[in-house]
Coordinates of C-alpha atoms in Angstrom, one line a residue:
X284 CA 0.1 0.1 0.0
X285 CA 1.4 3.3 -0.9
X286 CA 1.2 6.8 1.3
X287 CA -1.4 7.9 -1.2
X288 CA -3.7 5.2 0.0
X289 CA -3.1 6.0 3.6
X290 CA -6.0 8.3 5.0
X291 CA -5.0 10.9 7.6
X292 CA -7.5 11.8 10.1
X293 CA -8.2 13.3 13.8
X294 CA -8.2 10.7 16.5
X295 CA -11.0 10.2 18.9
X296 CA -11.4 8.6 22.3
X297 CA -11.8 5.1 20.7
X298 CA -8.6 5.2 19.3
X299 CA -6.5 6.0 22.5
X300 CA -5.5 2.7 23.0
X301 CA -4.2 1.8 19.8
X302 CA -2.5 5.0 19.5
X303 CA -0.5 4.4 22.9
X304 CA 0.3 0.9 21.7
X305 CA 1.7 2.3 18.3
X306 CA 3.8 5.0 20.1
X307 CA 5.3 2.6 22.5
X308 CA 6.0 0.3 19.9
X309 CA 7.8 3.0 17.9
X310 CA 10.1 4.2 20.7
X311 CA 10.5 1.7 23.7
X312 CA 11.2 -1.7 24.0
X313 CA 12.3 -4.5 21.5
X314 CA 9.6 -4.0 19.1
X315 CA 11.0 -0.5 18.6
X316 CA 14.3 -1.9 17.3
X317 CA 12.6 -2.8 14.0
X318 CA 12.7 0.9 13.1
X319 CA 15.1 3.6 13.3
X320 CA 13.4 5.8 15.6
X321 CA 14.1 3.9 18.8
X322 CA 14.9 5.3 22.1
X323 CA 15.5 1.9 23.6
X324 CA 19.3 2.8 24.0
X325 CA 18.5 6.0 25.8
X326 CA 15.3 5.6 27.6
X327 CA 13.4 2.4 29.2
X328 CA 9.8 2.5 30.5
X329 CA 7.1 3.9 29.0
X330 CA 6.9 6.4 26.3
X331 CA 3.1 7.7 27.0
X332 CA -0.1 6.2 28.8
X333 CA -3.9 6.4 28.0
X334 CA -4.4 9.1 30.2
X335 CA -1.9 11.4 28.5
X336 CA -3.1 10.8 24.9
X337 CA -7.0 11.0 26.2
X338 CA -6.0 14.5 27.3
X339 CA -4.6 15.3 23.9
X340 CA -7.8 13.7 22.2
X341 CA -10.1 15.8 24.3
X342 CA -8.4 19.1 24.4
X343 CA -9.9 21.9 22.2
X344 CA -6.5 23.2 21.5
X345 CA -5.0 19.9 20.7
X346 CA -5.4 17.2 18.3
X347 CA -3.9 13.7 17.6
X348 CA -3.4 13.0 13.7
X349 CA -3.4 9.4 12.8
X350 CA -2.6 7.9 9.4
X351 CA -4.6 4.5 8.6
X352 CA -3.7 2.1 6.1
X353 CA -6.0 -1.0 5.2
X354 CA -8.0 -0.2 8.5
X355 CA -5.0 -0.2 10.9
X356 CA -3.4 2.8 12.5
X357 CA 0.3 3.0 11.2
X358 CA 1.4 6.6 12.2
X359 CA 0.3 9.4 14.2
X360 CA 1.4 12.9 15.9
X361 CA 0.1 15.0 18.4
X362 CA -0.6 19.0 17.5
X363 CA -1.1 21.8 20.1
X364 CA -2.3 25.3 19.3
X365 CA 0.1 27.7 21.2
X366 CA -0.6 31.3 19.7
X367 CA 1.0 31.9 16.6
X368 CA 2.8 28.6 16.3
X369 CA 1.8 25.0 16.8
X370 CA 3.6 22.5 19.0
X371 CA 4.4 18.9 17.2
X372 CA 4.7 15.8 19.4
X373 CA 4.2 12.2 20.0
X374 CA 5.1 11.7 16.4
X375 CA 5.1 7.7 15.8
X376 CA 5.4 5.4 12.8
X377 CA 5.0 1.5 13.1
X378 CA 8.5 0.3 13.2
X379 CA 8.4 -2.4 10.2
X380 CA 6.9 0.6 8.1
X381 CA 9.5 3.2 8.9
X382 CA 11.4 4.4 5.9
X383 CA 8.3 3.9 3.7
X384 CA 7.5 7.8 3.5
X385 CA 4.7 7.5 6.1
X386 CA 6.5 9.7 8.4
X387 CA 6.6 12.4 5.6
X388 CA 2.9 12.2 5.0
X389 CA 2.0 12.5 8.6
X390 CA 4.4 15.6 9.2
X391 CA 3.4 17.4 5.8
X392 CA -0.1 16.7 7.0
X393 CA 0.4 18.3 10.5
X394 CA 1.8 21.5 8.8
X395 CA -1.1 21.9 6.8
X396 CA -3.6 21.3 9.2
X397 CA -1.7 23.7 11.9
X398 CA -1.6 26.6 9.4
X399 CA -5.1 25.8 7.8
X400 CA -7.0 25.5 11.1
X401 CA -5.3 27.4 13.6
X402 CA -3.3 30.0 11.4
X403 CA -0.2 28.8 12.9
X404 CA 3.1 30.6 11.5
X405 CA 5.4 28.0 12.8
X406 CA 5.6 24.5 13.9
X407 CA 7.7 23.7 17.0
X408 CA 9.0 20.8 18.5
X409 CA 11.3 19.3 21.0
X410 CA 13.9 16.4 20.2
X411 CA 16.2 14.7 22.5
X412 CA 19.5 16.1 21.4
X413 CA 21.6 13.1 21.2
X414 CA 19.1 11.8 18.5
X415 CA 21.4 13.2 15.5
X416 CA 19.7 11.1 13.0
X417 CA 16.3 12.0 13.8
X418 CA 17.1 15.5 14.0
X419 CA 19.1 15.6 10.7
X420 CA 15.8 13.9 9.5
X421 CA 13.7 17.0 10.4
X422 CA 16.5 19.2 9.0
X423 CA 15.8 17.6 5.6
X424 CA 12.4 18.6 6.0
X425 CA 13.0 22.3 6.8
X426 CA 13.6 22.5 10.5
X427 CA 16.0 24.3 11.9
X428 CA 18.0 23.6 14.9
X429 CA 17.6 26.8 17.5
X430 CA 20.3 25.7 20.1
X431 CA 17.5 26.3 22.7
X432 CA 17.8 23.6 25.1
X433 CA 15.6 22.3 28.0
X434 CA 16.3 19.6 30.6
X435 CA 15.2 16.4 30.5
X436 CA 12.8 15.5 33.2
X437 CA 14.9 13.0 35.3
X438 CA 13.0 11.5 38.0
X439 CA 9.4 11.9 36.2
X440 CA 8.8 8.4 34.9
X441 CA 5.9 9.6 32.8
X442 CA 8.8 10.6 30.4
X443 CA 10.8 7.3 30.6
X444 CA 13.7 6.1 32.8
X445 CA 16.7 7.6 31.4
X446 CA 19.8 5.3 30.6
X447 CA 22.4 8.1 30.5
X448 CA 22.9 11.3 32.2
X449 CA 23.3 13.6 29.7
X450 CA 19.5 14.0 28.0
X451 CA 18.1 17.3 27.1
X452 CA 15.9 18.6 24.7
X453 CA 16.5 20.8 21.7
X454 CA 13.9 23.1 20.2
X455 CA 13.5 22.8 16.4
X456 CA 11.4 25.3 14.4
X457 CA 9.9 25.4 11.0
X458 CA 8.3 28.3 9.3
X459 CA 4.8 27.4 7.7
X460 CA 4.5 30.7 5.9

């Protein structure tokens, strides 16, 4: 199935458990190693939970977009309206399908949604700074590194259990205008 045959839509409460499973599989544990976006070498624990995803799905200033192929959720992302910009997060593609263009499809759809529905001028995201391959992927899609860093929330297991002491987030930004 090609990316053209995939359907991007806004998630609802009935989609929450499937989204949590997808996000977890893309970032943590052995299943994530089938793709290139794994965080399994830098973080253990959960990436998210039902409560956090449900909060995004039900918040009027947020959306979870999901991509379906053949009736199955294969990719997703979070968008949050923040004034003149939107925040992009919880981006996940099913590990066996990574590299097939689904991520580009979701990212482009998120950019269009934020600009068209919220009038966002920029899309912001934070990426763990040691994820050089992932940052390079975003740079190839027009995102720029800002050098603005924020600390990783060590001790808050909602974000995972770090396997190394040097984790921090870098802000990446893309103009949507």
